[in-house]
Amino acid sequence: MKQCRVCATPLSQPSYAAPAPAMTSLSTLIDIPSDVFVCLQCGHIQSPNLPDVQAFYDNEYRISLQSDEHDQLYETRKGKPVFRTDHQAQIVLELDLPQNAKILDFGAAKATTLKKVFDQRSDLIPYVFDVSEDYRSHWASWVDEDNQATYQLPHAWHGKFDVITAHFVIEHVEEPVQILKELAQCLSPEGKLFFSVPDPLGNSGDLLVADHLNHFTEVSLQKAIALSGLKVERINQSDFRGAHCVIATRSNGVGVEPDNLTIQKTVSEANEKLGWWKNVLSNLKDYPNAAIYGAGFYGTLIASRLSGLPICFIDRNPHLQGKKHLNRPVIIPEDCPSNIETIYAGLNPDHAPQILNKEQEWVRPHTDIIYLT
Ligand SMILES: [Zn+2]
């Protein structure tokens, strides 16, 4: 890795390095080592290009096409699952979109979020873009064929859109500034770009996700936006837990640069979190009769660092029930076998004790809970 993906400053040594396997955002494992670099100049955090990025998105990423219902659980509200696309649609609906707005979902995949928005705002004119042909059948029934594009943004789309959304896309791209520039070009003069990317300092597991080539900090986002001919209207970490949600408009040359002191603080915090992960993962021990709570990212991360696999994964996501993960069954908490003596909390370490603890009825008194700490 030669230079920062945002500010092009040459990079030196990685702040974190671990042997294969590496984690992906789909909670699968790939046979490459993990290296994470922190840019001292702009506070951007990044991972190397995947060895075969095309093969990854063609093969691995099709997983979410296997089922129309496959979707990540965002949270449970009053006992009911709220999926990521439900929550994203809610955020977009709150953007105060003008009547008959032209809205492009960039990196749309199945465009589930835009479809949910469109179901409530049928006046909108939907457009979709992705770097794959695989999703055409999901778009066909409700997006005009002329409003669909793949691989390259059409010239005819320059200056066109009132709103462009990109939900968890920019973290995957090799050249984020180039992509943001292209999106800026496609905005109408008053148009808004809304995008979300993981917040690796708020949810530090993201630092270890190999297909997230970019781990944006607030300062590196500001820098990337300023370099792309855009200006920030809003960045927050509250609309979507564990993520930055950004609204930007065309800057006409008046972008705002982040201040140096904040960049230096960000660099220290990034190095501290990477050091913490190195320490925690090297201290993980194997226990007999163990289960992992969480068949998502953190659960898989724990499994990847143990010598043996757990008896089962325990997870509340109804879409995972009855399935296997890493060749082990995924079960609901109430079905936890009585011989389980140890449960690893495969959850975001910041929230794990609230989600999994001994006060829950299904956790037996003799069971030990191991937190990432
Ligand atoms: Zn940089």
PDB file of C-alpha atoms in Angstrom, residues 4-277:
ATOM      1  CA  CYS A   4      -3.655   7.365   1.371  1.00  0.00           C
ATOM      2  CA  ARG A   5      -6.864   6.799  -0.608  1.00  0.00           C
ATOM      3  CA  VAL A   6      -8.118  10.235   0.430  1.00  0.00           C
ATOM      4  CA  CYS A   7      -5.223  12.720   0.520  1.00  0.00           C
ATOM      5  CA  ALA A   8      -2.586  10.697  -1.422  1.00  0.00           C
ATOM      6  CA  THR A   9       0.053  11.099   1.311  1.00  0.00           C
ATOM      7  CA  PRO A  10       2.576   8.202   1.239  1.00  0.00           C
ATOM      8  CA  LEU A  11       1.914   5.624   3.989  1.00  0.00           C
ATOM      9  CA  SER A  12       4.515   3.832   6.076  1.00  0.00           C
ATOM     10  CA  GLN A  13       3.936   0.741   8.241  1.00  0.00           C
ATOM     11  CA  PRO A  14       0.494  -0.713   9.090  1.00  0.00           C
ATOM     12  CA  SER A  15      -0.810   0.097  12.581  1.00  0.00           C
ATOM     13  CA  TYR A  16      -2.370  -3.373  12.757  1.00  0.00           C
ATOM     14  CA  ALA A  17      -1.261  -6.597  11.104  1.00  0.00           C
ATOM     15  CA  ALA A  18      -2.643 -10.112  11.648  1.00  0.00           C
ATOM     16  CA  PRO A  19      -2.214 -13.390   9.755  1.00  0.00           C
ATOM     17  CA  ALA A  20      -4.992 -14.929   7.599  1.00  0.00           C
ATOM     18  CA  PRO A  21      -7.904 -15.452   7.663  1.00  0.00           C
ATOM     19  CA  ALA A  22      -9.408 -11.976   7.349  1.00  0.00           C
ATOM     20  CA  MET A  23     -13.012 -11.028   8.049  1.00  0.00           C
ATOM     21  CA  THR A  24     -15.427  -9.755   5.414  1.00  0.00           C
ATOM     22  CA  SER A  25     -18.469  -7.564   5.911  1.00  0.00           C
ATOM     23  CA  LEU A  26     -20.665 -10.568   5.090  1.00  0.00           C
ATOM     24  CA  SER A  27     -19.206 -12.400   8.100  1.00  0.00           C
ATOM     25  CA  THR A  28     -17.274 -14.781   5.915  1.00  0.00           C
ATOM     26  CA  LEU A  29     -13.553 -15.476   6.094  1.00  0.00           C
ATOM     27  CA  ILE A  30     -11.053 -14.979   3.276  1.00  0.00           C
ATOM     28  CA  ASP A  31      -7.556 -16.331   3.099  1.00  0.00           C
ATOM     29  CA  ILE A  32      -5.571 -13.088   3.243  1.00  0.00           C
ATOM     30  CA  PRO A  33      -3.794 -11.359   6.118  1.00  0.00           C
ATOM     31  CA  SER A  34      -5.225  -8.173   7.660  1.00  0.00           C
ATOM     32  CA  ASP A  35      -3.254  -4.929   7.412  1.00  0.00           C
ATOM     33  CA  VAL A  36      -4.678  -1.608   8.554  1.00  0.00           C
ATOM     34  CA  PHE A  37      -2.979   1.735   7.869  1.00  0.00           C
ATOM     35  CA  VAL A  38      -3.637   5.116   9.471  1.00  0.00           C
ATOM     36  CA  CYS A  39      -2.828   8.290   7.492  1.00  0.00           C
ATOM     37  CA  LEU A  40      -1.021  10.778   9.723  1.00  0.00           C
ATOM     38  CA  GLN A  41      -1.927  13.631   7.391  1.00  0.00           C
ATOM     39  CA  CYS A  42      -5.733  13.357   7.171  1.00  0.00           C
ATOM     40  CA  GLY A  43      -6.736  10.706   9.744  1.00  0.00           C
ATOM     41  CA  HIS A  44      -8.057   8.251   7.129  1.00  0.00           C
ATOM     42  CA  ILE A  45      -7.832   4.558   7.991  1.00  0.00           C
ATOM     43  CA  GLN A  46      -7.571   2.025   5.198  1.00  0.00           C
ATOM     44  CA  SER A  47      -7.050  -1.602   4.223  1.00  0.00           C
ATOM     45  CA  PRO A  48      -5.265  -2.894   1.090  1.00  0.00           C
ATOM     46  CA  ASN A  49      -7.097  -3.661  -2.154  1.00  0.00           C
ATOM     47  CA  LEU A  50      -8.557  -7.161  -2.218  1.00  0.00           C
ATOM     48  CA  PRO A  51      -6.418  -9.523  -4.326  1.00  0.00           C
ATOM     49  CA  ASP A  52      -9.267 -10.125  -6.766  1.00  0.00           C
ATOM     50  CA  VAL A  53     -11.916  -7.541  -6.130  1.00  0.00           C
ATOM     51  CA  GLN A  54     -14.025  -8.466  -9.167  1.00  0.00           C
ATOM     52  CA  ALA A  55     -14.226 -12.102  -8.099  1.00  0.00           C
ATOM     53  CA  PHE A  56     -15.146 -11.042  -4.574  1.00  0.00           C
ATOM     54  CA  TYR A  57     -18.143  -8.968  -5.659  1.00  0.00           C
ATOM     55  CA  ASP A  58     -19.190 -11.467  -8.333  1.00  0.00           C
ATOM     56  CA  ASN A  59     -19.075 -14.522  -6.100  1.00  0.00           C
ATOM     57  CA  GLU A  60     -19.103 -13.575  -2.438  1.00  0.00           C
ATOM     58  CA  TYR A  61     -21.438 -10.672  -2.700  1.00  0.00           C
ATOM     59  CA  ARG A  62     -24.130 -12.677  -4.453  1.00  0.00           C
ATOM     60  CA  ILE A  63     -24.874 -14.256  -1.104  1.00  0.00           C
ATOM     61  CA  SER A  64     -27.442 -11.588  -0.376  1.00  0.00           C
ATOM     62  CA  LEU A  65     -29.217 -12.495  -3.593  1.00  0.00           C
ATOM     63  CA  GLN A  66     -29.985 -15.989  -2.364  1.00  0.00           C
ATOM     64  CA  SER A  67     -33.082 -14.819  -0.609  1.00  0.00           C
ATOM     65  CA  ASP A  68     -35.249 -11.787  -1.099  1.00  0.00           C
ATOM     66  CA  GLU A  69     -35.710 -11.681   2.626  1.00  0.00           C
ATOM     67  CA  HIS A  70     -32.039 -11.736   3.487  1.00  0.00           C
ATOM     68  CA  ASP A  71     -31.357  -8.517   5.334  1.00  0.00           C
ATOM     69  CA  GLN A  72     -29.271  -7.449   8.266  1.00  0.00           C
ATOM     70  CA  LEU A  73     -30.961  -6.897  11.591  1.00  0.00           C
ATOM     71  CA  TYR A  74     -30.530  -3.299  12.757  1.00  0.00           C
ATOM     72  CA  GLU A  75     -32.223  -3.646  16.124  1.00  0.00           C
ATOM     73  CA  THR A  76     -35.165  -5.182  17.908  1.00  0.00           C
ATOM     74  CA  ARG A  77     -37.923  -2.671  18.763  1.00  0.00           C
ATOM     75  CA  LYS A  78     -40.631  -3.829  21.169  1.00  0.00           C
ATOM     76  CA  GLY A  79     -39.769  -7.435  20.350  1.00  0.00           C
ATOM     77  CA  LYS A  80     -39.991  -6.888  16.588  1.00  0.00           C
ATOM     78  CA  PRO A  81     -36.957  -7.037  14.281  1.00  0.00           C
ATOM     79  CA  VAL A  82     -36.122  -3.802  12.416  1.00  0.00           C
ATOM     80  CA  PHE A  83     -33.951  -4.480   9.390  1.00  0.00           C
ATOM     81  CA  ARG A  84     -31.208  -2.256   8.073  1.00  0.00           C
ATOM     82  CA  THR A  85     -33.147  -1.306   4.942  1.00  0.00           C
ATOM     83  CA  ASP A  86     -36.234  -0.321   7.014  1.00  0.00           C
ATOM     84  CA  HIS A  87     -34.122   2.029   9.054  1.00  0.00           C
ATOM     85  CA  GLN A  88     -32.335   3.434   5.979  1.00  0.00           C
ATOM     86  CA  ALA A  89     -35.672   4.069   4.256  1.00  0.00           C
ATOM     87  CA  GLN A  90     -36.853   5.956   7.334  1.00  0.00           C
ATOM     88  CA  ILE A  91     -33.773   8.210   7.227  1.00  0.00           C
ATOM     89  CA  VAL A  92     -34.278   8.948   3.510  1.00  0.00           C
ATOM     90  CA  LEU A  93     -37.975   9.742   4.043  1.00  0.00           C
ATOM     91  CA  GLU A  94     -36.963  12.276   6.700  1.00  0.00           C
ATOM     92  CA  LEU A  95     -34.717  14.140   4.213  1.00  0.00           C
ATOM     93  CA  ASP A  96     -37.651  16.276   3.118  1.00  0.00           C
ATOM     94  CA  LEU A  97     -37.521  15.232  -0.528  1.00  0.00           C
ATOM     95  CA  PRO A  98     -39.271  17.624  -2.931  1.00  0.00           C
ATOM     96  CA  GLN A  99     -42.358  16.423  -4.839  1.00  0.00           C
ATOM     97  CA  ASN A 100     -41.465  14.387  -7.954  1.00  0.00           C
ATOM     98  CA  ALA A 101     -37.779  14.421  -7.003  1.00  0.00           C
ATOM     99  CA  LYS A 102     -35.418  12.390  -9.144  1.00  0.00           C
ATOM    100  CA  ILE A 103     -33.651  10.065  -6.723  1.00  0.00           C
ATOM    101  CA  LEU A 104     -30.685   7.861  -7.626  1.00  0.00           C
ATOM    102  CA  ASP A 105     -29.654   4.946  -5.431  1.00  0.00           C
ATOM    103  CA  PHE A 106     -25.928   4.507  -6.166  1.00  0.00           C
ATOM    104  CA  GLY A 107     -24.583   1.025  -5.425  1.00  0.00           C
ATOM    105  CA  ALA A 108     -28.204   0.025  -5.061  1.00  0.00           C
ATOM    106  CA  ALA A 109     -27.842  -3.771  -5.135  1.00  0.00           C
ATOM    107  CA  LYS A 110     -31.467  -4.973  -4.988  1.00  0.00           C
ATOM    108  CA  ALA A 111     -32.477  -1.374  -4.141  1.00  0.00           C
ATOM    109  CA  THR A 112     -34.566  -2.616  -1.235  1.00  0.00           C
ATOM    110  CA  THR A 113     -34.164   0.695   0.598  1.00  0.00           C
ATOM    111  CA  LEU A 114     -35.265   2.805  -2.376  1.00  0.00           C
ATOM    112  CA  LYS A 115     -38.213   0.458  -2.960  1.00  0.00           C
ATOM    113  CA  LYS A 116     -39.329   0.966   0.644  1.00  0.00           C
ATOM    114  CA  VAL A 117     -39.026   4.754   0.168  1.00  0.00           C
ATOM    115  CA  PHE A 118     -40.922   4.574  -3.133  1.00  0.00           C
ATOM    116  CA  ASP A 119     -43.723   2.520  -1.511  1.00  0.00           C
ATOM    117  CA  GLN A 120     -44.427   5.531   0.718  1.00  0.00           C
ATOM    118  CA  ARG A 121     -43.574   8.281  -1.800  1.00  0.00           C
ATOM    119  CA  SER A 122     -44.904   7.165  -5.174  1.00  0.00           C
ATOM    120  CA  ASP A 123     -44.385  10.702  -6.586  1.00  0.00           C
ATOM    121  CA  LEU A 124     -40.604  10.154  -6.602  1.00  0.00           C
ATOM    122  CA  ILE A 125     -38.820   9.106  -9.800  1.00  0.00           C
ATOM    123  CA  PRO A 126     -36.446   6.258  -8.919  1.00  0.00           C
ATOM    124  CA  TYR A 127     -33.082   5.608 -10.617  1.00  0.00           C
ATOM    125  CA  VAL A 128     -30.646   2.815  -9.780  1.00  0.00           C
ATOM    126  CA  PHE A 129     -26.974   2.094 -10.392  1.00  0.00           C
ATOM    127  CA  ASP A 130     -24.679  -0.804  -9.514  1.00  0.00           C
ATOM    128  CA  VAL A 131     -21.469  -2.422 -10.721  1.00  0.00           C
ATOM    129  CA  SER A 132     -23.245  -5.688 -11.466  1.00  0.00           C
ATOM    130  CA  GLU A 133     -25.952  -6.941 -13.832  1.00  0.00           C
ATOM    131  CA  ASP A 134     -27.199  -9.376 -11.218  1.00  0.00           C
ATOM    132  CA  TYR A 135     -29.838  -7.090  -9.769  1.00  0.00           C
ATOM    133  CA  ARG A 136     -31.787  -6.242 -12.945  1.00  0.00           C
ATOM    134  CA  SER A 137     -34.605  -8.640 -12.097  1.00  0.00           C
ATOM    135  CA  HIS A 138     -35.093  -6.908  -8.739  1.00  0.00           C
ATOM    136  CA  TRP A 139     -35.425  -3.514 -10.442  1.00  0.00           C
ATOM    137  CA  ALA A 140     -37.522  -4.535 -13.444  1.00  0.00           C
ATOM    138  CA  SER A 141     -41.019  -4.235 -11.972  1.00  0.00           C
ATOM    139  CA  TRP A 142     -40.745  -0.709 -10.561  1.00  0.00           C
ATOM    140  CA  VAL A 143     -37.762   1.174 -12.072  1.00  0.00           C
ATOM    141  CA  ASP A 144     -38.071   2.377 -15.681  1.00  0.00           C
ATOM    142  CA  GLU A 145     -35.429   0.598 -17.790  1.00  0.00           C
ATOM    143  CA  ASP A 146     -34.003   3.945 -18.933  1.00  0.00           C
ATOM    144  CA  ASN A 147     -33.470   4.801 -15.267  1.00  0.00           C
ATOM    145  CA  GLN A 148     -31.205   1.807 -14.646  1.00  0.00           C
ATOM    146  CA  ALA A 149     -27.444   1.828 -15.246  1.00  0.00           C
ATOM    147  CA  THR A 150     -24.587  -0.546 -14.510  1.00  0.00           C
ATOM    148  CA  TYR A 151     -20.780  -0.240 -14.407  1.00  0.00           C
ATOM    149  CA  GLN A 152     -20.596   3.436 -15.519  1.00  0.00           C
ATOM    150  CA  LEU A 153     -22.686   6.446 -14.674  1.00  0.00           C
ATOM    151  CA  PRO A 154     -24.181   7.682 -17.984  1.00  0.00           C
ATOM    152  CA  HIS A 155     -23.198  11.143 -19.246  1.00  0.00           C
ATOM    153  CA  ALA A 156     -26.862  11.955 -19.556  1.00  0.00           C
ATOM    154  CA  TRP A 157     -27.124  11.798 -15.751  1.00  0.00           C
ATOM    155  CA  HIS A 158     -24.840  14.799 -15.183  1.00  0.00           C
ATOM    156  CA  GLY A 159     -26.598  17.575 -13.270  1.00  0.00           C
ATOM    157  CA  LYS A 160     -29.771  15.498 -13.047  1.00  0.00           C
ATOM    158  CA  PHE A 161     -30.574  14.391  -9.523  1.00  0.00           C
ATOM    159  CA  ASP A 162     -32.359  16.113  -6.664  1.00  0.00           C
ATOM    160  CA  VAL A 163     -31.118  13.391  -4.349  1.00  0.00           C
ATOM    161  CA  ILE A 164     -28.455  10.701  -4.603  1.00  0.00           C
ATOM    162  CA  THR A 165     -28.201   8.052  -1.917  1.00  0.00           C
ATOM    163  CA  ALA A 166     -25.314   5.642  -1.348  1.00  0.00           C
ATOM    164  CA  HIS A 167     -25.965   3.351   1.618  1.00  0.00           C
ATOM    165  CA  PHE A 168     -22.777   1.671   2.789  1.00  0.00           C
ATOM    166  CA  VAL A 169     -21.041   1.790  -0.600  1.00  0.00           C
ATOM    167  CA  ILE A 170     -18.142   4.252  -0.436  1.00  0.00           C
ATOM    168  CA  GLU A 171     -16.248   2.207   2.158  1.00  0.00           C
ATOM    169  CA  HIS A 172     -15.799  -0.516  -0.497  1.00  0.00           C
ATOM    170  CA  VAL A 173     -14.255   1.572  -3.283  1.00  0.00           C
ATOM    171  CA  GLU A 174     -10.558   1.853  -4.095  1.00  0.00           C
ATOM    172  CA  GLU A 175     -10.768   5.549  -5.032  1.00  0.00           C
ATOM    173  CA  PRO A 176     -13.377   7.246  -2.862  1.00  0.00           C
ATOM    174  CA  VAL A 177     -12.556  10.812  -3.935  1.00  0.00           C
ATOM    175  CA  GLN A 178     -12.995   9.890  -7.594  1.00  0.00           C
ATOM    176  CA  ILE A 179     -16.393   8.289  -6.876  1.00  0.00           C
ATOM    177  CA  LEU A 180     -17.572  11.273  -4.813  1.00  0.00           C
ATOM    178  CA  LYS A 181     -16.521  13.595  -7.654  1.00  0.00           C
ATOM    179  CA  GLU A 182     -18.612  11.571 -10.102  1.00  0.00           C
ATOM    180  CA  LEU A 183     -21.604  11.708  -7.772  1.00  0.00           C
ATOM    181  CA  ALA A 184     -21.148  15.461  -7.314  1.00  0.00           C
ATOM    182  CA  GLN A 185     -21.313  15.819 -11.117  1.00  0.00           C
ATOM    183  CA  CYS A 186     -24.638  13.996 -11.220  1.00  0.00           C
ATOM    184  CA  LEU A 187     -26.301  16.297  -8.659  1.00  0.00           C
ATOM    185  CA  SER A 188     -28.541  19.117  -9.823  1.00  0.00           C
ATOM    186  CA  PRO A 189     -27.327  22.549  -8.626  1.00  0.00           C
ATOM    187  CA  GLU A 190     -29.510  22.290  -5.492  1.00  0.00           C
ATOM    188  CA  GLY A 191     -29.231  18.498  -5.239  1.00  0.00           C
ATOM    189  CA  LYS A 192     -28.258  16.635  -2.079  1.00  0.00           C
ATOM    190  CA  LEU A 193     -25.993  13.650  -1.708  1.00  0.00           C
ATOM    191  CA  PHE A 194     -26.872  11.428   1.242  1.00  0.00           C
ATOM    192  CA  PHE A 195     -24.471   8.633   2.082  1.00  0.00           C
ATOM    193  CA  SER A 196     -23.644   6.369   4.976  1.00  0.00           C
ATOM    194  CA  VAL A 197     -20.383   4.618   5.800  1.00  0.00           C
ATOM    195  CA  PRO A 198     -19.342   2.683   8.911  1.00  0.00           C
ATOM    196  CA  ASP A 199     -17.858   4.679  11.787  1.00  0.00           C
ATOM    197  CA  PRO A 200     -14.776   2.631  12.736  1.00  0.00           C
ATOM    198  CA  LEU A 201     -14.151   4.586  15.918  1.00  0.00           C
ATOM    199  CA  GLY A 202     -17.772   4.202  17.078  1.00  0.00           C
ATOM    200  CA  ASN A 203     -17.913   0.526  16.092  1.00  0.00           C
ATOM    201  CA  SER A 204     -14.293  -0.515  16.074  1.00  0.00           C
ATOM    202  CA  GLY A 205     -14.847  -4.009  14.633  1.00  0.00           C
ATOM    203  CA  ASP A 206     -15.133  -2.233  11.286  1.00  0.00           C
ATOM    204  CA  LEU A 207     -11.373  -1.633  11.411  1.00  0.00           C
ATOM    205  CA  LEU A 208     -10.904  -5.364  10.782  1.00  0.00           C
ATOM    206  CA  VAL A 209     -13.292  -5.728   7.826  1.00  0.00           C
ATOM    207  CA  ALA A 210     -11.090  -6.568   4.845  1.00  0.00           C
ATOM    208  CA  ASP A 211     -13.539  -5.553   2.099  1.00  0.00           C
ATOM    209  CA  HIS A 212     -13.991  -2.141   3.699  1.00  0.00           C
ATOM    210  CA  LEU A 213     -11.000  -0.620   1.980  1.00  0.00           C
ATOM    211  CA  ASN A 214     -11.904   2.684   3.609  1.00  0.00           C
ATOM    212  CA  HIS A 215     -12.526   3.121   7.336  1.00  0.00           C
ATOM    213  CA  PHE A 216     -13.644   6.740   7.325  1.00  0.00           C
ATOM    214  CA  THR A 217     -13.170   8.969  10.328  1.00  0.00           C
ATOM    215  CA  GLU A 218     -15.120  12.217  10.559  1.00  0.00           C
ATOM    216  CA  VAL A 219     -12.018  14.196   9.577  1.00  0.00           C
ATOM    217  CA  SER A 220     -11.130  11.964   6.626  1.00  0.00           C
ATOM    218  CA  LEU A 221     -14.731  12.261   5.411  1.00  0.00           C
ATOM    219  CA  GLN A 222     -14.486  16.034   5.593  1.00  0.00           C
ATOM    220  CA  LYS A 223     -11.252  15.911   3.622  1.00  0.00           C
ATOM    221  CA  ALA A 224     -12.660  13.530   0.989  1.00  0.00           C
ATOM    222  CA  ILE A 225     -15.769  15.682   0.593  1.00  0.00           C
ATOM    223  CA  ALA A 226     -13.742  18.907   0.264  1.00  0.00           C
ATOM    224  CA  LEU A 227     -11.546  17.287  -2.414  1.00  0.00           C
ATOM    225  CA  SER A 228     -14.615  16.126  -4.371  1.00  0.00           C
ATOM    226  CA  GLY A 229     -16.237  19.493  -5.078  1.00  0.00           C
ATOM    227  CA  LEU A 230     -18.755  19.004  -2.282  1.00  0.00           C
ATOM    228  CA  LYS A 231     -19.468  20.664   1.025  1.00  0.00           C
ATOM    229  CA  VAL A 232     -20.817  19.088   4.185  1.00  0.00           C
ATOM    230  CA  GLU A 233     -24.344  20.054   5.206  1.00  0.00           C
ATOM    231  CA  ARG A 234     -24.446  17.529   8.027  1.00  0.00           C
ATOM    232  CA  ILE A 235     -22.431  14.620   9.412  1.00  0.00           C
ATOM    233  CA  ASN A 236     -23.757  12.690  12.379  1.00  0.00           C
ATOM    234  CA  GLN A 237     -23.280   9.376  14.111  1.00  0.00           C
ATOM    235  CA  SER A 238     -26.772   9.300  15.604  1.00  0.00           C
ATOM    236  CA  ASP A 239     -29.060   8.559  12.628  1.00  0.00           C
ATOM    237  CA  PHE A 240     -27.551   5.122  12.147  1.00  0.00           C
ATOM    238  CA  ARG A 241     -25.772   3.432  15.045  1.00  0.00           C
ATOM    239  CA  GLY A 242     -22.125   2.660  14.248  1.00  0.00           C
ATOM    240  CA  ALA A 243     -22.142   4.775  11.082  1.00  0.00           C
ATOM    241  CA  HIS A 244     -21.532   8.258   9.774  1.00  0.00           C
ATOM    242  CA  CYS A 245     -24.535   9.662   7.919  1.00  0.00           C
ATOM    243  CA  VAL A 246     -23.550  12.507   5.618  1.00  0.00           C
ATOM    244  CA  ILE A 247     -25.494  15.087   3.657  1.00  0.00           C
ATOM    245  CA  ALA A 248     -23.404  17.058   1.152  1.00  0.00           C
ATOM    246  CA  THR A 249     -24.157  19.535  -1.624  1.00  0.00           C
ATOM    247  CA  ARG A 250     -22.085  20.960  -4.469  1.00  0.00           C
ATOM    248  CA  SER A 251     -19.493  23.314  -3.027  1.00  0.00           C
ATOM    249  CA  ASN A 252     -18.734  25.542  -6.009  1.00  0.00           C
ATOM    250  CA  GLY A 253     -15.221  25.751  -4.626  1.00  0.00           C
ATOM    251  CA  VAL A 254     -16.002  26.509  -0.974  1.00  0.00           C
ATOM    252  CA  GLY A 255     -15.199  23.212   0.766  1.00  0.00           C
ATOM    253  CA  VAL A 256     -14.161  23.248   4.422  1.00  0.00           C
ATOM    254  CA  GLU A 257     -10.956  21.484   5.518  1.00  0.00           C
ATOM    255  CA  PRO A 258     -10.776  19.685   8.884  1.00  0.00           C
ATOM    256  CA  ASP A 259      -8.530  21.215  11.551  1.00  0.00           C
ATOM    257  CA  ASN A 260      -5.148  19.761  12.356  1.00  0.00           C
ATOM    258  CA  LEU A 261      -5.620  19.181  16.068  1.00  0.00           C
ATOM    259  CA  THR A 262      -8.738  17.065  15.453  1.00  0.00           C
ATOM    260  CA  ILE A 263      -6.814  15.063  12.859  1.00  0.00           C
ATOM    261  CA  GLN A 264      -4.020  14.332  15.348  1.00  0.00           C
ATOM    262  CA  LYS A 265      -6.551  13.274  18.014  1.00  0.00           C
ATOM    263  CA  THR A 266      -8.219  10.994  15.482  1.00  0.00           C
ATOM    264  CA  VAL A 267      -4.901   9.379  14.541  1.00  0.00           C
ATOM    265  CA  SER A 268      -4.170   8.633  18.233  1.00  0.00           C
ATOM    266  CA  GLU A 269      -7.630   7.198  18.801  1.00  0.00           C
ATOM    267  CA  ALA A 270      -7.357   4.979  15.708  1.00  0.00           C
ATOM    268  CA  ASN A 271      -3.983   3.609  16.816  1.00  0.00           C
ATOM    269  CA  GLU A 272      -5.305   3.013  20.326  1.00  0.00           C
ATOM    270  CA  LYS A 273      -8.310   1.013  19.042  1.00  0.00           C
ATOM    271  CA  LEU A 274      -6.144  -1.043  16.695  1.00  0.00           C
ATOM    272  CA  GLY A 275      -3.791  -1.825  19.599  1.00  0.00           C
ATOM    273  CA  TRP A 276      -6.791  -2.835  21.715  1.00  0.00           C
ATOM    274  CA  TRP A 277      -7.981  -5.326  19.069  1.00  0.00           C
TER     275      TRP A 277
END
